[in-house]
N, CA, C and O atoms as a DFTB+ gen file, in Angstrom:
800 C
 N C O
     1  1      82.615      90.717     126.188
     2  2      84.074      90.721     126.305
     3  2      84.687      90.229     124.986
     4  3      84.247      89.220     124.435
     5  1      85.711      90.948     124.476
     6  2      86.357      90.463     123.260
     7  2      87.135      89.202     123.535
     8  3      87.566      88.988     124.668
     9  1      87.332      88.356     122.539
    10  2      88.132      87.145     122.733
    11  2      89.525      87.496     123.250
    12  3      90.085      88.542     122.920
    13  1      90.062      86.602     124.061
    14  2      91.377      86.822     124.632
    15  2      92.414      87.064     123.535
    16  3      92.471      86.336     122.545
    17  1      93.222      88.088     123.728
    18  2      94.296      88.381     122.798
    19  2      93.942      89.416     121.754
    20  3      94.845      89.970     121.127
    21  1      92.680      89.701     121.539
    22  2      92.323      90.710     120.556
    23  2      92.413      92.099     121.160
    24  3      92.162      92.303     122.348
    25  1      92.778      93.044     120.314
    26  2      92.925      94.415     120.795
    27  2      91.583      95.130     120.754
    28  3      90.994      95.265     119.682
    29  1      91.080      95.597     121.916
    30  2      89.802      96.294     121.912
    31  2      89.929      97.739     121.450
    32  3      88.930      98.346     121.066
    33  1      91.126      98.301     121.478
    34  2      91.348      99.675     121.028
    35  2      92.461      99.668     120.004
    36  3      93.258      98.733     119.941
    37  1      92.508     100.713     119.207
    38  2      93.446     100.735     118.100
    39  2      94.831     101.176     118.488
    40  3      94.997     102.164     119.203
    41  1      95.833     100.450     118.021
    42  2      97.209     100.896     118.117
    43  2      97.582     101.640     116.860
    44  3      96.728     101.908     116.014
    45  1      98.842     101.972     116.731
    46  2      99.276     102.774     115.586
    47  2      99.110     102.022     114.271
    48  3      98.947     102.646     113.222
    49  1      99.149     100.683     114.312
    50  2      99.069      99.906     113.074
    51  2      97.715      99.230     112.881
    52  3      97.506      98.550     111.876
    53  1      96.797      99.403     113.823
    54  2      95.547      98.648     113.769
    55  2      94.747      98.974     112.515
    56  3      94.207      98.068     111.878
    57  1      94.660     100.250     112.149
    58  2      93.869     100.628     110.988
    59  2      94.424      99.983     109.720
    60  3      93.666      99.466     108.899
    61  1      95.752     100.015     109.560
    62  2      96.362      99.414     108.372
    63  2      96.187      97.907     108.368
    64  3      95.994      97.305     107.312
    65  1      96.254      97.294     109.542
    66  2      96.068      95.845     109.609
    67  2      94.640      95.463     109.247
    68  3      94.411      94.426     108.624
    69  1      93.684      96.289     109.633
    70  2      92.295      96.044     109.249
    71  2      92.146      96.151     107.732
    72  3      91.505      95.306     107.108
    73  1      92.738      97.191     107.140
    74  2      92.660      97.360     105.696
    75  2      93.339      96.204     104.959
    76  3      92.841      95.733     103.936
    77  1      94.471      95.756     105.484
    78  2      95.155      94.619     104.871
    79  2      94.288      93.373     104.928
    80  3      94.155      92.651     103.940
    81  1      93.695      93.126     106.099
    82  2      92.825      91.960     106.254
    83  2      91.615      92.061     105.332
    84  3      91.225      91.076     104.704
    85  1      91.023      93.249     105.251
    86  2      89.863      93.433     104.382
    87  2      90.245      93.186     102.924
    88  3      89.514      92.517     102.194
    89  1      91.394      93.727     102.496
    90  2      91.837      93.519     101.130
    91  2      92.046      92.050     100.816
    92  3      91.681      91.586      99.736
    93  1      92.636      91.307     101.762
    94  2      92.861      89.881     101.546
    95  2      91.539      89.131     101.411
    96  3      91.383      88.284     100.531
    97  1      90.588      89.450     102.290
    98  2      89.306      88.749     102.248
    99  2      88.471      89.159     101.041
   100  3      87.780      88.325     100.455
   101  1      88.526      90.428     100.666
   102  2      87.842      90.840      99.442
   103  2      88.407      90.078      98.243
   104  3      87.667      89.679      97.344
   105  1      89.742      89.879      98.240
   106  2      90.372      89.138      97.147
   107  2      89.955      87.671      97.151
   108  3      89.743      87.077      96.094
   109  1      89.840      87.093      98.337
   110  2      89.529      85.667      98.435
   111  2      88.045      85.373      98.255
   112  3      87.674      84.389      97.614
   113  1      87.192      86.236      98.827
   114  2      85.771      85.926      98.927
   115  2      84.864      86.861      98.144
   116  3      83.710      86.519      97.885
   117  1      85.365      88.048      97.756
   118  2      84.500      89.065      97.189
   119  2      83.832      89.878      98.289
   120  3      83.923      89.543      99.470
   121  1      83.160      90.955      97.882
   122  2      82.571      91.863      98.861
   123  2      81.417      91.231      99.623
   124  3      81.367      91.310     100.850
   125  1      80.492      90.608      98.909
   126  2      79.270      90.123      99.538
   127  2      79.547      89.072     100.602
   128  3      78.871      89.047     101.631
   129  1      80.520      88.212     100.378
   130  2      80.786      87.113     101.308
   131  2      81.753      87.487     102.422
   132  3      81.950      86.711     103.356
   133  1      82.349      88.652     102.335
   134  2      83.262      89.101     103.387
   135  2      82.456      89.753     104.501
   136  3      81.669      90.666     104.251
   137  1      82.650      89.287     105.723
   138  2      81.929      89.846     106.869
   139  2      82.872      90.678     107.727
   140  3      84.086      90.480     107.724
   141  1      82.285      91.605     108.453
   142  2      83.070      92.431     109.372
   143  2      83.738      91.553     110.430
   144  3      84.876      91.802     110.828
   145  1      83.021      90.527     110.879
   146  2      83.584      89.626     111.893
   147  2      84.804      88.886     111.352
   148  3      85.790      88.699     112.064
   149  1      84.729      88.466     110.080
   150  2      85.868      87.774     109.480
   151  2      87.066      88.704     109.341
   152  3      88.205      88.300     109.570
   153  1      86.802      89.954     108.963
   154  2      87.896      90.931     108.859
   155  2      88.529      91.143     110.226
   156  3      89.754      91.182     110.343
   157  1      87.706      91.279     111.260
   158  2      88.222      91.475     112.614
   159  2      89.074      90.291     113.056
   160  3      90.128      90.462     113.669
   161  1      88.601      89.090     112.736
   162  2      89.366      87.904     113.115
   163  2      90.691      87.854     112.383
   164  3      91.714      87.523     112.983
   165  1      90.696      88.178     111.099
   166  2      91.936      88.156     110.316
   167  2      92.924      89.205     110.829
   168  3      94.130      88.962     110.871
   169  1      92.401      90.377     111.221
   170  2      93.260      91.463     111.712
   171  2      93.578      91.323     113.193
   172  3      94.419      92.051     113.720
   173  1      92.905      90.383     113.874
   174  2      93.086      90.163     115.307
   175  2      92.740      91.413     116.114
   176  3      93.502      91.856     116.972
   177  1      91.555      91.969     115.808
   178  2      91.053      93.119     116.554
   179  2      89.604      92.862     116.942
   180  3      88.955      91.965     116.404
   181  1      89.112      93.651     117.870
   182  2      87.706      93.595     118.232
   183  2      86.891      94.154     117.067
   184  3      87.287      95.166     116.490
   185  1      85.756      93.527     116.697
   186  2      84.942      94.056     115.593
   187  2      84.524      95.512     115.784
   188  3      84.345      96.242     114.809
   189  1      84.366      95.937     117.048
   190  2      83.969      97.323     117.296
   191  2      85.001      98.307     116.765
   192  3      84.672      99.449     116.445
   193  1      86.244      97.864     116.674
   194  2      87.298      98.759     116.189
   195  2      87.096      99.072     114.709
   196  3      87.404     100.179     114.268
   197  1      86.584      98.117     113.937
   198  2      86.304      98.370     112.528
   199  2      85.215      99.427     112.397
   200  3      85.314     100.326     111.562
   201  1      84.175      99.318     113.222
   202  2      83.111     100.322     113.205
   203  2      83.657     101.685     113.624
   204  3      83.235     102.715     113.100
   205  1      84.579     101.687     114.553
   206  2      85.168     102.945     115.015
   207  2      85.895     103.657     113.876
   208  3      85.748     104.868     113.711
   209  1      86.674     102.921     113.096
   210  2      87.474     103.529     112.035
   211  2      86.666     103.780     110.759
   212  3      86.855     104.801     110.098
   213  1      85.770     102.858     110.413
   214  2      85.173     102.887     109.076
   215  2      83.649     103.008     109.062
   216  3      83.062     103.203     107.997
   217  1      83.009     102.898     110.199
   218  2      81.571     103.069     110.278
   219  2      80.800     101.811     109.935
   220  3      80.079     101.272     110.775
   221  1      80.945     101.344     108.717
   222  2      80.222     100.144     108.283
   223  2      81.006      99.466     107.164
   224  3      82.122      99.866     106.835
   225  1      80.413      98.457     106.601
   226  2      81.108      97.674     105.572
   227  2      81.365      98.507     104.320
   228  3      82.414      98.367     103.692
   229  1      80.424      99.367     103.951
   230  2      80.630     100.236     102.795
   231  2      81.790     101.200     103.041
   232  3      82.579     101.472     102.137
   233  1      81.890     101.715     104.268
   234  2      83.007     102.595     104.602
   235  2      84.332     101.873     104.538
   236  3      85.329     102.432     104.080
   237  1      84.349     100.622     104.999
   238  2      85.554      99.811     104.916
   239  2      85.927      99.562     103.456
   240  3      87.101      99.619     103.091
   241  1      84.927      99.285     102.629
   242  2      85.185      99.071     101.213
   243  2      85.782     100.321     100.571
   244  3      86.751     100.234      99.816
   245  1      85.200     101.487     100.875
   246  2      85.708     102.732     100.311
   247  2      87.165     102.968     100.654
   248  3      87.947     103.404      99.809
   249  1      87.531     102.676     101.912
   250  2      88.924     102.850     102.322
   251  2      89.824     101.829     101.653
   252  3      90.966     102.133     101.308
   253  1      89.314     100.618     101.468
   254  2      90.122      99.560     100.868
   255  2      90.320      99.771      99.366
   256  3      91.225      99.183      98.775
   257  1      89.474     100.611      98.740
   258  2      89.576     100.830      97.309
   259  2      90.687     101.806      96.922
   260  3      90.926     102.038      95.737
   261  1      91.351     102.364      97.898
   262  2      92.469     103.259      97.594
   263  2      93.581     102.439      96.951
   264  3      94.015     101.430      97.507
   265  1      94.038     102.871      95.787
   266  2      95.084     102.122      95.092
   267  2      96.394     102.176      95.869
   268  3      96.731     103.218      96.431
   269  1      97.138     101.074      95.912
   270  2      98.405     101.062      96.646
   271  2      99.536     101.757      95.914
   272  3     100.652     101.829      96.427
   273  1      99.266     102.269      94.728
   274  2     100.286     102.986      93.966
   275  2      99.581     104.068      93.166
   276  3      98.437     103.883      92.751
   277  1     100.235     105.175      92.949
   278  2      99.666     106.265      92.175
   279  2      99.884     105.995      90.681
   280  3     101.027     105.964      90.224
   281  1      98.802     105.799      89.916
   282  2      98.973     105.474      88.495
   283  2      99.774     106.517      87.726
   284  3     100.574     106.167      86.857
   285  1      99.569     107.790      88.035
   286  2     100.303     108.834      87.314
   287  2     101.806     108.703      87.540
   288  3     102.597     108.950      86.629
   289  1     102.199     108.316      88.750
   290  2     103.623     108.127      89.040
   291  2     104.148     106.874      88.350
   292  3     105.262     106.862      87.826
   293  1     103.336     105.820      88.354
   294  2     103.745     104.570      87.716
   295  2     103.996     104.773      86.226
   296  3     104.905     104.169      85.657
   297  1     103.190     105.624      85.597
   298  2     103.279     105.819      84.155
   299  2     103.960     107.128      83.776
   300  3     103.797     107.614      82.656
   301  1     104.717     107.697      84.697
   302  2     105.400     108.957      84.401
   303  2     106.478     108.746      83.341
   304  3     107.071     107.671      83.249
   305  1     106.724     109.787      82.540
   306  2     107.818     109.764      81.578
   307  2     107.541     109.024      80.299
   308  3     108.473     108.709      79.558
   309  1     106.268     108.732      80.011
   310  2     105.956     108.025      78.769
   311  2     106.367     108.823      77.539
   312  3     106.651     108.248      76.487
   313  1     106.400     110.138      77.669
   314  2     106.740     110.986      76.525
   315  2     108.229     110.981      76.194
   316  3     108.643     111.587      75.206
   317  1     109.035     110.305      77.007
   318  2     110.463     110.217      76.699
   319  2     110.710     109.351      75.462
   320  3     111.683     109.557      74.738
   321  1     109.833     108.391      75.230
   322  2     109.928     107.537      74.039
   323  2     108.512     107.216      73.582
   324  3     108.058     106.080      73.722
   325  1     107.807     108.209      73.036
   326  2     106.372     108.042      72.760
   327  2     106.052     106.930      71.778
   328  3     104.951     106.380      71.817
   329  1     106.982     106.583      70.900
   330  2     106.708     105.528      69.926
   331  2     106.685     104.135      70.550
   332  3     106.203     103.180      69.941
   333  1     107.207     104.031      71.759
   334  2     107.206     102.740      72.464
   335  2     106.467     102.837      73.798
   336  3     106.686     102.027      74.698
   337  1     105.590     103.839      73.915
   338  2     104.875     104.039      75.176
   339  2     103.998     102.838      75.520
   340  3     103.831     102.514      76.696
   341  1     103.435     102.173      74.509
   342  2     102.598     101.008      74.775
   343  2     103.359      99.902      75.478
   344  3     102.858      99.300      76.428
   345  1     104.576      99.632      75.008
   346  2     105.401      98.608      75.646
   347  2     105.771      99.023      77.069
   348  3     105.802      98.188      77.973
   349  1     106.046     100.294      77.265
   350  2     106.413     100.776      78.594
   351  2     105.248     100.591      79.568
   352  3     105.445     100.177      80.711
   353  1     104.043     100.899      79.110
   354  2     102.868     100.739      79.971
   355  2     102.714      99.281      80.398
   356  3     102.538      98.994      81.582
   357  1     102.781      98.360      79.434
   358  2     102.611      96.937      79.763
   359  2     103.726      96.476      80.699
   360  3     103.466      95.758      81.664
   361  1     104.956      96.881      80.422
   362  2     106.087      96.452      81.241
   363  2     105.964      96.962      82.678
   364  3     106.218      96.222      83.629
   365  1     105.581      98.209      82.827
   366  2     105.496      98.774      84.178
   367  2     104.332      98.197      84.969
   368  3     104.468      97.921      86.161
   369  1     103.189      98.011      84.315
   370  2     102.036      97.450      85.023
   371  2     102.320      96.009      85.448
   372  3     102.028      95.627      86.581
   373  1     102.885      95.214      84.548
   374  2     103.238      93.848      84.923
   375  2     104.319      93.829      85.993
   376  3     104.296      92.984      86.887
   377  1     105.257      94.748      85.905
   378  2     106.289      94.828      86.930
   379  2     105.704      95.084      88.305
   380  3     106.174      94.532      89.300
   381  1     104.672      95.925      88.361
   382  2     104.002      96.194      89.637
   383  2     103.335      94.928      90.161
   384  3     103.483      94.591      91.335
   385  1     102.607      94.228      89.303
   386  2     101.902      93.022      89.731
   387  2     102.849      91.878      90.032
   388  3     102.552      91.038      90.881
   389  1     103.980      91.830      89.353
   390  2     104.925      90.743      89.572
   391  2     105.858      91.024      90.755
   392  3     106.610      90.148      91.182
   393  1     105.801      92.239      91.275
   394  2     106.725      92.646      92.329
   395  2     106.284      92.187      93.710
   396  3     106.262      90.992      94.004
   397  1     105.931      93.158      94.557
   398  2     105.601      92.860      95.943
   399  2     104.322      92.029      96.047
   400  3     103.291      92.432      95.507
   401  1     104.362      90.867      96.734
   402  2     103.143      90.056      96.892
   403  2     102.015      90.809      97.585
   404  3     100.844      90.596      97.272
   405  1     102.359      91.693      98.526
   406  2     101.331      92.439      99.242
   407  2     100.571      93.360      98.298
   408  3      99.351      93.490      98.397
   409  1     101.297      94.002      97.377
   410  2     100.645      94.891      96.426
   411  2      99.767      94.089      95.476
   412  3      98.653      94.506      95.159
   413  1     100.263      92.935      95.017
   414  2      99.461      92.101      94.129
   415  2      98.176      91.665      94.823
   416  3      97.106      91.686      94.215
   417  1      98.273      91.271      96.090
   418  2      97.090      90.838      96.824
   419  2      96.083      91.973      96.943
   420  3      94.879      91.765      96.787
   421  1      96.580      93.174      97.219
   422  2      95.692      94.334      97.339
   423  2      95.016      94.630      95.993
   424  3      93.817      94.906      95.947
   425  1      95.775      94.573      94.916
   426  2      95.221      94.838      93.594
   427  2      94.228      93.754      93.174
   428  3      93.214      94.053      92.543
   429  1      94.514      92.505      93.521
   430  2      93.576      91.424      93.232
   431  2      92.254      91.663      93.941
   432  3      91.182      91.451      93.374
   433  1      92.344      92.110      95.196
   434  2      91.125      92.416      95.941
   435  2      90.314      93.497      95.268
   436  3      89.093      93.388      95.151
   437  1      90.997      94.552      94.822
   438  2      90.307      95.633      94.136
   439  2      89.622      95.130      92.865
   440  3      88.474      95.480      92.591
   441  1      90.332      94.307      92.093
   442  2      89.774      93.818      90.841
   443  2      88.568      92.922      91.092
   444  3      87.543      93.062      90.425
   445  1      88.680      92.013      92.035
   446  2      87.591      91.083      92.291
   447  2      86.362      91.800      92.840
   448  3      85.231      91.486      92.467
   449  1      86.589      92.757      93.721
   450  2      85.454      93.507      94.241
   451  2      84.855      94.369      93.137
   452  3      83.637      94.515      93.043
   453  1      85.728      94.941      92.298
   454  2      85.256      95.821      91.244
   455  2      84.349      95.145      90.239
   456  3      83.471      95.792      89.668
   457  1      84.543      93.848      90.009
   458  2      83.699      93.145      89.043
   459  2      82.487      92.499      89.701
   460  3      81.655      91.903      89.016
   461  1      82.377      92.612      91.035
   462  2      81.263      91.937      91.709
   463  2      80.384      92.892      92.508
   464  3      79.362      92.472      93.050
   465  1      80.759      94.171      92.592
   466  2      80.013      95.094      93.440
   467  2      79.914      96.437      92.726
   468  3      80.932      97.027      92.366
   469  1      78.694      96.918      92.521
   470  2      78.478      98.092      91.683
   471  2      79.121      99.356      92.246
   472  3      79.674     100.159      91.495
   473  1      79.050      99.537      93.566
   474  2      79.661     100.725      94.159
   475  2      81.166     100.727      93.907
   476  3      81.739     101.740      93.505
   477  1      81.792      99.586      94.147
   478  2      83.234      99.481      93.920
   479  2      83.563      99.687      92.453
   480  3      84.553     100.339      92.120
   481  1      82.734      99.134      91.572
   482  2      82.973      99.302      90.140
   483  2      82.916     100.773      89.754
   484  3      83.729     101.240      88.957
   485  1      81.963     101.500      90.315
   486  2      81.847     102.921      90.009
   487  2      83.035     103.718      90.487
   488  3      83.534     104.587      89.772
   489  1      83.499     103.428      91.702
   490  2      84.663     104.129      92.241
   491  2      85.891     103.864      91.385
   492  3      86.617     104.792      91.029
   493  1      86.125     102.601      91.055
   494  2      87.299     102.257      90.258
   495  2      87.192     102.800      88.844
   496  3      88.188     103.234      88.265
   497  1      86.000     102.777      88.292
   498  2      85.792     103.294      86.933
   499  2      86.148     104.777      86.875
   500  3      86.838     105.222      85.958
   501  1      85.679     105.527      87.848
   502  2      85.958     106.962      87.871
   503  2      87.439     107.222      88.107
   504  3      88.050     108.052      87.433
   505  1      88.011     106.502      89.074
   506  2      89.420     106.703      89.416
   507  2      90.327     106.358      88.242
   508  3      91.201     107.147      87.883
   509  1      90.129     105.195      87.645
   510  2      90.999     104.766      86.557
   511  2      90.773     105.597      85.301
   512  3      91.712     105.890      84.561
   513  1      89.515     105.976      85.069
   514  2      89.251     106.816      83.913
   515  2      90.031     108.112      83.963
   516  3      90.600     108.545      82.961
   517  1      90.056     108.734      85.139
   518  2      90.767     109.994      85.283
   519  2      92.277     109.795      85.282
   520  3      93.003     110.543      84.626
   521  1      92.751     108.793      86.012
   522  2      94.195     108.644      86.165
   523  2      94.857     108.135      84.892
   524  3      95.966     108.563      84.569
   525  1      94.206     107.229      84.157
   526  2      94.804     106.743      82.915
   527  2      94.892     107.868      81.898
   528  3      95.916     108.037      81.236
   529  1      93.810     108.644      81.774
   530  2      93.821     109.739      80.815
   531  2      94.902     110.754      81.173
   532  3      95.592     111.268      80.291
   533  1      95.049     111.041      82.454
   534  2      96.100     111.972      82.885
   535  2      97.483     111.404      82.588
   536  3      98.371     112.118      82.121
   537  1      97.657     110.106      82.864
   538  2      98.971     109.497      82.714
   539  2      99.414     109.437      81.264
   540  3     100.602     109.574      80.973
   541  1      98.462     109.233      80.343
   542  2      98.844     109.085      78.935
   543  2      98.657     110.375      78.141
   544  3      98.800     110.382      76.919
   545  1      98.340     111.453      78.831
   546  2      97.974     112.704      78.150
   547  2      99.037     113.181      77.168
   548  3      98.698     113.738      76.124
   549  1     100.312     112.977      77.479
   550  2     101.373     113.520      76.637
   551  2     101.707     112.643      75.432
   552  3     102.436     113.072      74.537
   553  1     101.187     111.434      75.403
   554  2     101.532     110.546      74.285
   555  2     100.321     110.123      73.472
   556  3     100.484     109.557      72.391
   557  1      99.116     110.378      73.955
   558  2      97.925     109.938      73.238
   559  2      97.598     110.936      72.133
   560  3      97.819     112.138      72.283
   561  1      97.066     110.423      71.018
   562  2      96.683     111.289      69.905
   563  2      95.577     112.240      70.343
   564  3      94.880     111.990      71.327
   565  1      95.425     113.336      69.600
   566  2      94.495     114.396      69.998
   567  2      93.031     114.008      69.825
   568  3      92.165     114.564      70.500
   569  1      92.740     113.062      68.930
   570  2      91.343     112.708      68.693
   571  2      90.899     111.563      69.602
   572  3      91.681     110.660      69.900
   573  1      89.661     111.604      70.034
   574  2      89.039     110.512      70.811
   575  2      89.853     110.159      72.064
   576  3      90.006     108.982      72.388
   577  1      90.368     111.157      72.757
   578  2      91.262     110.894      73.884
   579  2      90.610     110.050      74.989
   580  3      91.229     109.088      75.444
   581  1      89.388     110.370      75.438
   582  2      88.779     109.513      76.468
   583  2      88.601     108.070      76.008
   584  3      88.814     107.133      76.778
   585  1      88.205     107.897      74.728
   586  2      88.041     106.544      74.203
   587  2      89.377     105.817      74.178
   588  3      89.459     104.657      74.581
   589  1      90.418     106.485      73.709
   590  2      91.740     105.853      73.655
   591  2      92.201     105.429      75.047
   592  3      92.692     104.315      75.235
   593  1      92.038     106.326      76.023
   594  2      92.430     105.983      77.393
   595  2      91.607     104.812      77.913
   596  3      92.132     103.930      78.593
   597  1      90.310     104.803      77.591
   598  2      89.461     103.703      78.017
   599  2      89.862     102.379      77.395
   600  3      89.816     101.338      78.050
   601  1      90.255     102.419      76.131
   602  2      90.692     101.196      75.468
   603  2      91.996     100.667      76.068
   604  3      92.178      99.457      76.207
   605  1      92.890     101.572      76.418
   606  2      94.107     101.143      77.119
   607  2      93.722     100.454      78.425
   608  3      94.265      99.404      78.768
   609  1      92.777     101.057      79.152
   610  2      92.342     100.462      80.414
   611  2      91.721      99.095      80.246
   612  3      91.981      98.190      81.040
   613  1      90.891      98.930      79.206
   614  2      90.266      97.628      79.005
   615  2      91.291      96.579      78.576
   616  3      91.198      95.417      78.974
   617  1      92.259      96.983      77.771
   618  2      93.291      96.038      77.346
   619  2      94.095      95.544      78.544
   620  3      94.336      94.346      78.694
   621  1      94.503      96.478      79.391
   622  2      95.296      96.098      80.557
   623  2      94.444      95.338      81.573
   624  3      94.908      94.384      82.197
   625  1      93.198      95.771      81.729
   626  2      92.322      95.057      82.654
   627  2      92.089      93.623      82.217
   628  3      92.084      92.712      83.045
   629  1      91.894      93.415      80.912
   630  2      91.716      92.056      80.409
   631  2      92.948      91.200      80.602
   632  3      92.854      90.019      80.939
   633  1      94.108      91.804      80.386
   634  2      95.359      91.071      80.602
   635  2      95.499      90.649      82.059
   636  3      95.818      89.496      82.349
   637  1      95.259      91.580      82.970
   638  2      95.417      91.276      84.394
   639  2      94.386      90.256      84.854
   640  3      94.696      89.370      85.650
   641  1      93.165      90.379      84.356
   642  2      92.125      89.412      84.704
   643  2      92.509      88.016      84.221
   644  3      92.403      87.040      84.964
   645  1      92.956      87.932      82.968
   646  2      93.307      86.629      82.423
   647  2      94.503      85.989      83.091
   648  3      94.536      84.772      83.274
   649  1      95.488      86.792      83.458
   650  2      96.737      86.256      84.027
   651  2      96.617      85.957      85.519
   652  3      97.072      84.911      85.981
   653  1      96.009      86.866      86.270
   654  2      96.073      86.764      87.728
   655  2      94.778      86.294      88.384
   656  3      94.817      85.768      89.497
   657  1      93.638      86.468      87.729
   658  2      92.369      86.054      88.332
   659  2      91.888      84.745      87.714
   660  3      91.658      83.769      88.427
   661  1      91.736      84.723      86.386
   662  2      91.258      83.506      85.720
   663  2      92.364      82.475      85.532
   664  3      92.089      81.278      85.448
   665  1      93.608      82.932      85.467
   666  2      94.724      82.011      85.294
   667  2      94.692      81.284      83.966
   668  3      94.975      80.087      83.917
   669  1      94.352      81.981      82.876
   670  2      94.373      81.346      81.552
   671  2      95.776      80.794      81.293
   672  3      96.742      81.557      81.326
   673  1      95.914      79.494      81.037
   674  2      97.243      78.865      81.061
   675  2      98.304      79.552      80.225
   676  3      99.398      79.815      80.723
   677  1      98.012      79.850      78.965
   678  2      99.039      80.443      78.107
   679  2      99.426      81.841      78.583
   680  3     100.593      82.227      78.515
   681  1      98.444      82.593      79.062
   682  2      98.714      83.949      79.551
   683  2      99.398      83.894      80.908
   684  3     100.319      84.665      81.176
   685  1      98.951      82.993      81.755
   686  2      99.545      82.836      83.083
   687  2     101.006      82.405      82.995
   688  3     101.834      82.870      83.778
   689  1     101.332      81.516      82.043
   690  2     102.667      80.946      81.968
   691  2     103.641      81.750      81.120
   692  3     104.841      81.479      81.137
   693  1     103.143      82.733      80.381
   694  2     104.040      83.573      79.578
   695  2     104.909      84.428      80.482
   696  3     104.504      84.793      81.586
   697  1     106.103      84.745      80.008
   698  2     106.951      85.656      80.775
   699  2     106.421      87.078      80.599
   700  3     105.774      87.375      79.595
   701  1     106.688      87.956      81.559
   702  2     106.268      89.346      81.384
   703  2     106.769      89.953      80.078
   704  3     106.043      90.703      79.425
   705  1     108.005      89.634      79.690
   706  2     108.539      90.239      78.470
   707  2     107.828      89.710      77.226
   708  3     107.659      90.451      76.258
   709  1     107.412      88.450      77.233
   710  2     106.617      87.934      76.117
   711  2     105.312      88.708      75.988
   712  3     104.870      89.013      74.880
   713  1     104.709      89.018      77.103
   714  2     103.461      89.774      77.079
   715  2     103.701      91.207      76.640
   716  3     102.868      91.793      75.950
   717  1     104.831      91.775      77.034
   718  2     105.171      93.125      76.593
   719  2     105.264      93.165      75.067
   720  3     104.713      94.058      74.424
   721  1     105.968      92.187      74.500
   722  2     106.160      92.141      73.044
   723  2     104.827      91.923      72.326
   724  3     104.593      92.501      71.264
   725  1     103.957      91.096      72.897
   726  2     102.694      90.767      72.248
   727  2     101.653      91.875      72.385
   728  3     100.930      92.168      71.433
   729  1     101.575      92.487      73.553
   730  2     100.483      93.403      73.848
   731  2     100.899      94.862      73.718
   732  3     100.055      95.722      73.469
   733  1     102.173      95.151      73.882
   734  2     102.639      96.526      73.771
   735  2     102.200      97.214      72.489
   736  3     101.709      98.342      72.545
   737  1     102.362      96.564      71.315
   738  2     101.909      97.211      70.070
   739  2     100.410      97.471      70.022
   740  3      99.970      98.443      69.408
   741  1      99.622      96.613      70.661
   742  2      98.175      96.833      70.700
   743  2      97.866      98.092      71.501
   744  3      97.069      98.929      71.077
   745  1      98.503      98.218      72.661
   746  2      98.311      99.414      73.483
   747  2      98.799     100.649      72.727
   748  3      98.179     101.711      72.786
   749  1      99.918     100.495      72.016
   750  2     100.439     101.620      71.234
   751  2      99.427     102.060      70.176
   752  3      99.265     103.254      69.925
   753  1      98.755     101.103      69.564
   754  2      97.738     101.450      68.566
   755  2      96.615     102.253      69.207
   756  3      96.138     103.229      68.628
   757  1      96.189     101.845      70.404
   758  2      95.145     102.597      71.086
   759  2      95.601     104.025      71.394
   760  3      94.803     104.962      71.370
   761  1      96.883     104.173      71.681
   762  2      97.402     105.503      72.014
   763  2      97.492     106.408      70.797
   764  3      97.103     107.574      70.861
   765  1      97.996     105.887      69.696
   766  2      98.344     106.775      68.578
   767  2      97.816     106.335      67.221
   768  3      97.878     107.112      66.268
   769  1      97.300     105.118      67.101
   770  2      96.840     104.631      65.802
   771  2      95.454     105.131      65.447
   772  3      94.785     105.754      66.271
   773  1      95.027     104.868      64.248
   774  2      93.692     105.308      63.843
   775  2      92.602     104.518      64.579
   776  3      92.731     103.319      64.823
   777  1      91.548     105.219      64.915
   778  2      90.377     104.571      65.526
   779  2      89.291     104.575      64.459
   780  3      88.488     105.505      64.384
   781  1      89.272     103.542      63.643
   782  2      88.438     103.508      62.443
   783  2      86.959     103.487      62.800
   784  3      86.532     102.810      63.736
   785  1      86.191     104.251      62.028
   786  2      84.736     104.198      62.151
   787  2      84.154     104.943      63.316
   788  3      82.938     104.930      63.506
   789  1      84.990     105.600      64.114
   790  2      84.490     106.346      65.259
   791  2      84.279     107.793      64.845
   792  3      85.233     108.436      64.407
   793  1      83.062     108.338      64.965
   794  2      82.845     109.733      64.550
   795  2      83.587     110.705      65.450
   796  3      83.761     110.443      66.640
   797  1      84.025     111.825      64.890
   798  2      84.712     112.837      65.676
   799  2      83.745     113.519      66.615
   800  3      84.140     114.409      67.368
């Protein structure tokens, strides 16, 4: 018998509540330490319901890895001011993380799982590799395009890791606009500047 008060069958919001609970626990504990029972308790559902929707823990992880925002939409219109596209990228990404707490929590979960679990890392690597390159396609220089997109991704990933996961004091306490001014030109260089020493 399920504990009193838990839903043994899914309602219209049960699947989303399970995903929300999983994202929160992945953010807090990482993939390995998150259990199906803990997710069920956080979502206030019977554990069998998680198996019904997702099959197993890997299936739950795969569903939880869906980004809460479409990167191509977030970075749309960069070609309107290509000389300042780097600043726009930093401003928009920080704006997303500084905005809705629910989205930040979901993104934190993705980042923490991505650095601790190989399957998650592979999914995110493929997804971000494709979406970043697509998003910056109109402003990135013609040479070394995959490398340039990858460097943009590593720059932004390092910023987000330092500010929101590691909490490096100077980075954590800086205003978003200070970070835009400091990091925007670096991202701009990756987009359009020379990539010295890299063979064609």
